[in-house]
CSV table of C-alpha atoms in Angstrom, one decimal:
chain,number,residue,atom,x,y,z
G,1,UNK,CA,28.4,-2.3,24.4
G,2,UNK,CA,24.8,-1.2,22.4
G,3,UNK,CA,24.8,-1.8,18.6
G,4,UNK,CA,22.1,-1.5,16.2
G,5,UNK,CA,22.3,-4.5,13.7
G,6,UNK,CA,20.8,-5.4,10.3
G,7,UNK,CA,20.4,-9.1,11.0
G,8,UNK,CA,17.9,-9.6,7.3
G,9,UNK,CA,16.3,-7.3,5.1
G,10,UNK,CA,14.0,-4.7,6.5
G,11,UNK,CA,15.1,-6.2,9.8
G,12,UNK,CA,17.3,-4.3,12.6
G,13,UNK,CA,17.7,-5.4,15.8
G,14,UNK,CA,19.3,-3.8,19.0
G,15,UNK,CA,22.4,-6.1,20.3
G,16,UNK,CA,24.8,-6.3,22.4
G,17,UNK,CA,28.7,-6.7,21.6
G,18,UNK,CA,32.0,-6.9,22.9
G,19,UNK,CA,34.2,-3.7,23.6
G,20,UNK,CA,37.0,-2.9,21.3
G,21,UNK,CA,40.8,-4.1,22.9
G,22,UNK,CA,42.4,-1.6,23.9
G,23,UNK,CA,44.2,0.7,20.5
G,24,UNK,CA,47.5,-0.7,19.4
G,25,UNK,CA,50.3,1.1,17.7
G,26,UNK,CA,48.7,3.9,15.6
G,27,UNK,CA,45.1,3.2,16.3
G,28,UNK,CA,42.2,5.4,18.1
G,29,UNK,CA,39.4,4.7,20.8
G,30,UNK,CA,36.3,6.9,19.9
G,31,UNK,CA,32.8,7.1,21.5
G,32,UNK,CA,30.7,7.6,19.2
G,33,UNK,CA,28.1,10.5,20.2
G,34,UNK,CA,26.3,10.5,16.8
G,35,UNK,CA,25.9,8.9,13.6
G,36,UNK,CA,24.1,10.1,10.3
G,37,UNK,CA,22.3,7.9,8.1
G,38,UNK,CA,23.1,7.7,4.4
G,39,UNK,CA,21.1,6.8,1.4
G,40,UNK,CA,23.5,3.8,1.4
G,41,UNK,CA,22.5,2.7,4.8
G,42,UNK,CA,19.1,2.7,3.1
G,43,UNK,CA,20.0,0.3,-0.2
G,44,UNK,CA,21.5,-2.1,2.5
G,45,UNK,CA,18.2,-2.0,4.3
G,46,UNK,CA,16.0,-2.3,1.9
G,47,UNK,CA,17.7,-4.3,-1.1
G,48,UNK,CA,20.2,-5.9,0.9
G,49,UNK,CA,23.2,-5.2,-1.3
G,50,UNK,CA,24.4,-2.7,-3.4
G,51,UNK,CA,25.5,-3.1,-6.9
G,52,UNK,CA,27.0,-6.4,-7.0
G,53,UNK,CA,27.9,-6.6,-3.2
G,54,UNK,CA,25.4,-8.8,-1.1
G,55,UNK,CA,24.9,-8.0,2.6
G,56,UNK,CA,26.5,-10.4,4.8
G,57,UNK,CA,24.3,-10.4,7.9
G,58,UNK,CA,24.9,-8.9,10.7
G,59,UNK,CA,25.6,-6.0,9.5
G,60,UNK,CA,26.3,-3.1,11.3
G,61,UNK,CA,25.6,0.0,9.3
G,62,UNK,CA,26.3,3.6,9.8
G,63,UNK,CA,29.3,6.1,8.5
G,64,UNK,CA,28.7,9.2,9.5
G,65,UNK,CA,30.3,9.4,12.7
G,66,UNK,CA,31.0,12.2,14.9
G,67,UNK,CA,32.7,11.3,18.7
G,68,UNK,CA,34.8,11.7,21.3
G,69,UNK,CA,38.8,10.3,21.4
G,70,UNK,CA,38.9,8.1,24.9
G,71,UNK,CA,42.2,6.2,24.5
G,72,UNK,CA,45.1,6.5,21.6
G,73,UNK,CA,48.0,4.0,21.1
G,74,UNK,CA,51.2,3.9,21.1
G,75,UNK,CA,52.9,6.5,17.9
G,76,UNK,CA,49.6,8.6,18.1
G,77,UNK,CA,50.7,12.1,18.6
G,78,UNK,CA,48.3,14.4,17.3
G,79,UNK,CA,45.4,13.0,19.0
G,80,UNK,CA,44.5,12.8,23.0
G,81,UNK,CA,41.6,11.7,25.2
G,82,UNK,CA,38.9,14.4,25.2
G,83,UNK,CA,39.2,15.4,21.6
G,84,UNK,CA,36.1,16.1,19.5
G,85,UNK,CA,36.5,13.8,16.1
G,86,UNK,CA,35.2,12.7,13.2
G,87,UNK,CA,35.6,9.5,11.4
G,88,UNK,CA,37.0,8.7,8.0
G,89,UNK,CA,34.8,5.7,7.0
G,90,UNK,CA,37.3,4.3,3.8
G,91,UNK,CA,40.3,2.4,5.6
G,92,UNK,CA,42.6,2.6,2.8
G,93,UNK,CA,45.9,0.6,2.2
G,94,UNK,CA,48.1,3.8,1.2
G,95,UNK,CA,50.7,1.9,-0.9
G,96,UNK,CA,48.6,0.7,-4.0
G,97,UNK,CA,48.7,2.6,-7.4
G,98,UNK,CA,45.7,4.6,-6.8
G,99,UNK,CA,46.8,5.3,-3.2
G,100,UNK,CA,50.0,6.7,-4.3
G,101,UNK,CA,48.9,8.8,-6.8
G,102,UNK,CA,46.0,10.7,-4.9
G,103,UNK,CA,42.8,8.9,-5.4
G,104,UNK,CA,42.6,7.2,-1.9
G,105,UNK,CA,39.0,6.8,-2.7
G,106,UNK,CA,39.8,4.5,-5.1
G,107,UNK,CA,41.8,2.6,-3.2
G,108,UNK,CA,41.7,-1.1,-4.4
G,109,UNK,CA,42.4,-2.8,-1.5
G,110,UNK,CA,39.9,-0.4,0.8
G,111,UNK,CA,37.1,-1.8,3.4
G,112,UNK,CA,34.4,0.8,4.1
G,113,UNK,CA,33.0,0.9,7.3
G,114,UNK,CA,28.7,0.0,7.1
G,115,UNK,CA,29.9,-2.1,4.5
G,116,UNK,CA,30.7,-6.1,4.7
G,117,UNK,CA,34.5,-6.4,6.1
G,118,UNK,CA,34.3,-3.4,8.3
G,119,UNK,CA,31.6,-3.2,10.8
G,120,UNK,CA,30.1,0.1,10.7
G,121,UNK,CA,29.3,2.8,13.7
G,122,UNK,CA,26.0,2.2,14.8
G,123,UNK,CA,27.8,1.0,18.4
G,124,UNK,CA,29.3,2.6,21.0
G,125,UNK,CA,32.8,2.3,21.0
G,126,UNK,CA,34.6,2.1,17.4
G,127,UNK,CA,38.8,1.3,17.3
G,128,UNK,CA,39.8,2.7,14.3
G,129,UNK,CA,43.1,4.0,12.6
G,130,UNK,CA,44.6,7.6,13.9
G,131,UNK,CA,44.5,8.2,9.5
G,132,UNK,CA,40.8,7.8,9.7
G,133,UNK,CA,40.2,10.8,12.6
G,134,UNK,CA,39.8,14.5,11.7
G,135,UNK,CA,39.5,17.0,14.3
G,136,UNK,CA,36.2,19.1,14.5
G,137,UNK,CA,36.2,22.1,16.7
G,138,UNK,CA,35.2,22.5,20.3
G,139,UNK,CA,32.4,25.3,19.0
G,140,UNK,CA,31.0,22.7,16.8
G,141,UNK,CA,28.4,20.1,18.6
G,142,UNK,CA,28.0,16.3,17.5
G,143,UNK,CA,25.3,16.5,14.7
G,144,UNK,CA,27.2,19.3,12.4
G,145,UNK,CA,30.1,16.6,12.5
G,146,UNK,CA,28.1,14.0,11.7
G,147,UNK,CA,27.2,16.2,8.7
G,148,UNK,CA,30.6,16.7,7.7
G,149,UNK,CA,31.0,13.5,5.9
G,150,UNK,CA,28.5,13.9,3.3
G,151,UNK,CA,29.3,17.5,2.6
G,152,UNK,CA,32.8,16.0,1.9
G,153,UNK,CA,31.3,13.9,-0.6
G,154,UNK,CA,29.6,17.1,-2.3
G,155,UNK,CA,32.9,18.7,-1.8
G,156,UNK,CA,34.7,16.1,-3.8
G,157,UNK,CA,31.6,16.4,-6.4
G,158,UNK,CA,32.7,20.0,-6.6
G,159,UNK,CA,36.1,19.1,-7.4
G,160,UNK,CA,35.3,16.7,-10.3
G,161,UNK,CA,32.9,19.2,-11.5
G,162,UNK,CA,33.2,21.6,-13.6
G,163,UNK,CA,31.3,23.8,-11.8
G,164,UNK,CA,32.7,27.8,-11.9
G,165,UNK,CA,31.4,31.0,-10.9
G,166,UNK,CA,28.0,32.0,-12.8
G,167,UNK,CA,27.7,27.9,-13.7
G,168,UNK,CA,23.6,26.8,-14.0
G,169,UNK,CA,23.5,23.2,-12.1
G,170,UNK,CA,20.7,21.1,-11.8
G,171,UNK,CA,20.2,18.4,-9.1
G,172,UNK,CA,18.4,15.5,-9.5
G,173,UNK,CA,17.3,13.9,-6.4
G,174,UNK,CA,16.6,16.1,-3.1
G,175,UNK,CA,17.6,13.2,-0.5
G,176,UNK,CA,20.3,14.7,1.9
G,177,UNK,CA,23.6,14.3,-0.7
G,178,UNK,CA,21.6,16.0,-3.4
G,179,UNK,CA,21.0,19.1,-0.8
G,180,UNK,CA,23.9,19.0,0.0
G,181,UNK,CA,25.4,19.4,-3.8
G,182,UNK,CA,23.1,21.8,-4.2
G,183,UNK,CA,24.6,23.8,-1.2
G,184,UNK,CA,27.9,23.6,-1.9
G,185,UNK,CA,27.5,24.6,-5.8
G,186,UNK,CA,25.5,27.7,-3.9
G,187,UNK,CA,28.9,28.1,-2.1
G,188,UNK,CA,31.0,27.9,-5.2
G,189,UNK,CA,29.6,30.7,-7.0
G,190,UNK,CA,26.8,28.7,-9.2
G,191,UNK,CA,24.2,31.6,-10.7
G,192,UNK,CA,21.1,29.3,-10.9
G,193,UNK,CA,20.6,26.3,-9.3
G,194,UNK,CA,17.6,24.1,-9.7
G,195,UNK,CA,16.5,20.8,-7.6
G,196,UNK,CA,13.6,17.9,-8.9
G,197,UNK,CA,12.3,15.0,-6.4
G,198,UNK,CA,9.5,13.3,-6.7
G,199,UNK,CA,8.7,14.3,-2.9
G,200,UNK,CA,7.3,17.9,-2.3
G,201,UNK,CA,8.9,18.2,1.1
G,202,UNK,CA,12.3,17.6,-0.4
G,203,UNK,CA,12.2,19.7,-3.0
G,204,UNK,CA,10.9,22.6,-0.5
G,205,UNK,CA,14.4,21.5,1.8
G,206,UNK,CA,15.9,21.8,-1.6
G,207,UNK,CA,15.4,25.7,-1.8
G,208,UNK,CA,16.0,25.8,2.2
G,209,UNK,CA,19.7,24.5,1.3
G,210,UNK,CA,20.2,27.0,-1.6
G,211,UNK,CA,18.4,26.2,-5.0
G,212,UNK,CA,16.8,28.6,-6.7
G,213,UNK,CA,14.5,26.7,-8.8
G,214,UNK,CA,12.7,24.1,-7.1
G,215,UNK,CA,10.6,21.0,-9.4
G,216,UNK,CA,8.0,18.6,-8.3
G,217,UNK,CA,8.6,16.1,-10.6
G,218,UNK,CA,5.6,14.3,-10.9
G,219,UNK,CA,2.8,17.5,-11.4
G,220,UNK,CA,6.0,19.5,-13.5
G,221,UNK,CA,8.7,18.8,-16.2
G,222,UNK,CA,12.4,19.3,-15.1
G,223,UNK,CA,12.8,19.1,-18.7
G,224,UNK,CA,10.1,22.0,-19.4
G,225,UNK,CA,11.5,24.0,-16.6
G,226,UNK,CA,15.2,24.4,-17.0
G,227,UNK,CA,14.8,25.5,-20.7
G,228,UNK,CA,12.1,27.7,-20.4
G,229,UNK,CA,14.7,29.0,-17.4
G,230,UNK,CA,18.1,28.5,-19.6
G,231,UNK,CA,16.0,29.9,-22.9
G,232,UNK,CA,16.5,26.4,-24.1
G,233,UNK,CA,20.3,25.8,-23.6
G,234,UNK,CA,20.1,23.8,-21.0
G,235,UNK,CA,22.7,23.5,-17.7
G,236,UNK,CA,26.2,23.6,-17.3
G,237,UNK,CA,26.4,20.8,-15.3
G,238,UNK,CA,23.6,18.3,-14.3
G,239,UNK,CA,24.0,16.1,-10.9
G,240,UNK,CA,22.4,12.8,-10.6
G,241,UNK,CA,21.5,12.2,-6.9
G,242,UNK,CA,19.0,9.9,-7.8
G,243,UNK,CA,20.9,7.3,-9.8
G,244,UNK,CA,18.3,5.1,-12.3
G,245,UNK,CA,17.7,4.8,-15.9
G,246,UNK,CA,15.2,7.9,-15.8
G,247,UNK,CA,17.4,10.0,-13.9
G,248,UNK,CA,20.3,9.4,-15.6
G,249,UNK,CA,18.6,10.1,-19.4
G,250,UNK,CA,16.5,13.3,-17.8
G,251,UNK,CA,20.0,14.7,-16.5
G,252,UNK,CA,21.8,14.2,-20.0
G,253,UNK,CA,18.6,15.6,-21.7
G,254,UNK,CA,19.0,18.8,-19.3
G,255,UNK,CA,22.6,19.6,-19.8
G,256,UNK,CA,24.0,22.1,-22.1
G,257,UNK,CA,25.3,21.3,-25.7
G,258,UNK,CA,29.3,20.2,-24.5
G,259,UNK,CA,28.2,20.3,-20.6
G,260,UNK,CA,28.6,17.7,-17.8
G,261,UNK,CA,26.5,14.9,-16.4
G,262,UNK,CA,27.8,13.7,-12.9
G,263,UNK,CA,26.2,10.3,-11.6
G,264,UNK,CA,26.4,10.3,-7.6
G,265,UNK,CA,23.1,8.8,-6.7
G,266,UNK,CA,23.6,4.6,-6.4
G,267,UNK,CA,22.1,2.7,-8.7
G,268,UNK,CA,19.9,-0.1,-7.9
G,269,UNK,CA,19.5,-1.1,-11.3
G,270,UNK,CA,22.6,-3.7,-12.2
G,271,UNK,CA,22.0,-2.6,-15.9
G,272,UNK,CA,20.9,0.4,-16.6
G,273,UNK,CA,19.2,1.9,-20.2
G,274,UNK,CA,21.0,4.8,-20.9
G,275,UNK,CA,20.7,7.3,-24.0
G,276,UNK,CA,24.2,7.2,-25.3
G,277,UNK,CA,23.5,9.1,-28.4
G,278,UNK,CA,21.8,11.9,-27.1
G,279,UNK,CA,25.1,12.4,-24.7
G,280,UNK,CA,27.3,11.9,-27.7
G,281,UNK,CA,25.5,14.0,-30.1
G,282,UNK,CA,25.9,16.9,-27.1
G,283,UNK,CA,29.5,15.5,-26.7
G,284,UNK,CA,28.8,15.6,-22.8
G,285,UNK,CA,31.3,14.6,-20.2
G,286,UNK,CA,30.2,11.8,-18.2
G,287,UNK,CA,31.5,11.9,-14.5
G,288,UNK,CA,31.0,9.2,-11.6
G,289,UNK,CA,32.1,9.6,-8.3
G,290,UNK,CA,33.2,7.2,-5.6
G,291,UNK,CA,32.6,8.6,-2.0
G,292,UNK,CA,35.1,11.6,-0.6
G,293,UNK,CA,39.0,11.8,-0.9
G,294,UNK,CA,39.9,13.3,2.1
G,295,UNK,CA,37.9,16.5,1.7
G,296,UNK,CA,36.8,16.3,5.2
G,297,UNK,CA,38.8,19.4,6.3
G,298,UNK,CA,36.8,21.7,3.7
G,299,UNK,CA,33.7,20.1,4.9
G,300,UNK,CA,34.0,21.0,8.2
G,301,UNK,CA,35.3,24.7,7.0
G,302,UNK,CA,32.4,25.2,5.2
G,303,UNK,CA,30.4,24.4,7.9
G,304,UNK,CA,31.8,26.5,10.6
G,305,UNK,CA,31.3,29.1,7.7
G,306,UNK,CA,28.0,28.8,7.9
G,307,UNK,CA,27.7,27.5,4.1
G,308,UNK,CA,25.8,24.8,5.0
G,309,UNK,CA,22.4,24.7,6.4
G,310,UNK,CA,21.0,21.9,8.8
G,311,UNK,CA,17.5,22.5,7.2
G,312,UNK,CA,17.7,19.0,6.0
G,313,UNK,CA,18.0,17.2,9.4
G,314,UNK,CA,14.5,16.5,10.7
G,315,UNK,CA,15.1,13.4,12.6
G,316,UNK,CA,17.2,13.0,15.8
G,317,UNK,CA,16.7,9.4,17.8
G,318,UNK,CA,18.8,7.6,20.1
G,319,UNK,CA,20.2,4.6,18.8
G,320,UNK,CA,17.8,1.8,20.9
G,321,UNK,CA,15.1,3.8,18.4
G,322,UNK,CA,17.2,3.3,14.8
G,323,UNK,CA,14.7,0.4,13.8
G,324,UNK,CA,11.5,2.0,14.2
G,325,UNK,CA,13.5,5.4,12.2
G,326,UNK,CA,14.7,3.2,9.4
G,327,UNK,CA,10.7,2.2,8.6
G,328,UNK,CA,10.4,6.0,8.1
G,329,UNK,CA,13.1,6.6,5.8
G,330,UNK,CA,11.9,3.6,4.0
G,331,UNK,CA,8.8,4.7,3.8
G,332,UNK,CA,9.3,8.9,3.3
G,333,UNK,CA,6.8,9.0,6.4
G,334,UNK,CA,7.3,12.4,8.4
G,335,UNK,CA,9.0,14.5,6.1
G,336,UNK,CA,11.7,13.0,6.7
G,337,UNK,CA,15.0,14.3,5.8
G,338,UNK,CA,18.3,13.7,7.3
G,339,UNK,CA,18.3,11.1,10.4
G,340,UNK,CA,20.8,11.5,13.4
G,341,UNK,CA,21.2,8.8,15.4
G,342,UNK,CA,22.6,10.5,18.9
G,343,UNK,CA,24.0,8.2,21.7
């Protein structure tokens, strides 16, 4: 079968591969039809690691997949050939202490597809565990499930947050998890929302996907903005999709006296310069997130709700064309926003 492989830095190369075996007790045969790219795909591509984890090439990235169920294994009852599925990229162990009590995401013994240890789904064929497939209706196509696990991802940013009905929120960073935060606090009641990039484009998709207040950060202050908006108290609850030293001290400089700075973006920094008394003298909570635990299911209800616009998706390639697209999102080139790779 066709995968698409990172084989050195800023290098991807089309290759061929062996089919899965056929699924054993519990496990799931999927085509992949379509794949999203995430801004983590990105830091493997272009710093080949992220945080402390090198690369180990190949690599196979890619997990945002959305497919279709062609075989199931022996004790897998609630799924059939034909089905429409997504894929849970964490395969988690489900007996360790943070497993048992709920935060799967945490999971300290889990291997994340795209990531070394677990190829990822930019290939054909995946065989995968039946606790890693969700259903996504027949009425909705391959892209929108692709979607679905990011918006989980904002969904579980929701849930840390403390984000209520009338809440201000600030975004920092308009890549696609940023939009999509900003969507979902749209969805959750937030009055005023406001989203800063550094690209115009972005910050344009920003308002597209439900921000009120859109900032061009380098011809405008986000600083200047939100308290001449807020009348100088600041946001409720700032959301760094960005993730680096200026980022992270603009977002605790924009939220509210006892507010919330949540850190989503990755950093590439390994140590980062932070302005701990300004969050202390505010007596801010600071929040970081790990992926999604198992929000998938209000991801994809939010979606067929129509909650979440595709405004962000610009980009949709087949998979023999993911190097030449992964030049693009390195370079912003195209106004690029979210890529789908279809097969």
């Amino acid at each position: 079968m066709l995968s698409v492989q990172l084989v050195a830095p800023h290098t991807m190369e089309p290759r061929e591969m062996p089919m899965p075996s056929d699924p054993a007790s519990g496990e799931v045969l999927v085509k992949v039809r379509a794949v999203g790219i995430c801004g983590s795909d990105l830091h493997w591509y272009k710093d080949g690691r992220i945080g402390h984890t090198p690369a180990e090439y190949p690599q196979i990235l890619g997990h945002e997949p959305s497919g279709d169920v062609v075989a199931v294994g022996a004790g897998v009852t609630k799924f059939k050939p034909g089905d429409r599925v997504l894929i849970e990229p964490a395969i988690n162990c489900g007996t360790c202490e943070l497993c048992m009590s709920g935060r799967h995401n945490a999971c300290i013994r889990s291997r994340f597809m795209g990531a070394p240890g677990a190829p990822g789904l930019l290939r054909e064929y995946a065989l995968v565990p039946q606790s890693n497939v969700v259903h996504i209706p027949d009425t909705m196509d391959y892209v929108h499930g692709t979607i679905a696990e990011p918006v989980a991802v904002a969904v579980h940013v929701l849930r840390m947050s403390r984000i209520r009905l009338g809440s201000t929120v600030a975004v920092i960073g308009a890549g696609p998890i940023g939009l999509l935060c900003a969507a979902v606090a749209r969805a959750a009641g937030a009055s005023e929302i406001f989203i800063a990039d550094r690209l115009a484009h972005r910050v344009e998709m920003g308002r597209k996907m439900g921000a009120d207040v859109g900032v061009h950060v380098p011809s405008e202050s986000l600083r200047d903005v939100v308290m001449d908006r807020t009348r100088g108290r600041g946001v409720d609850v700032a959301i760094d999709a960005a993730g680096d030293s200026g980022t992270f001290n603009a977002g605790l400089s924009i939220a509210r006296f006892g507010g919330q700075y949540i850190l989503v973006g990755l950093p590439v920094e390994l140590e980062m310069k932070l302005d701990l008394h300004l969050a202390m003298g505010k007596e801010l909570t600071i929040q970081t997130m790990k992926r999604s635990n198992h929000t998938a299911h209000e991801a994809i209800e939010l979606i067929e709700a129509g909650k979440i616009s595709d405004a962000m998706v610009t980009h949709r390639v087949p998979l023999a064309q993911t190097p030449d697209v992964f030049k693009v999102l390195d370079d912003y080139r195209e106004g690029v926003g979210k890529v789908i790779i279809e097969m």
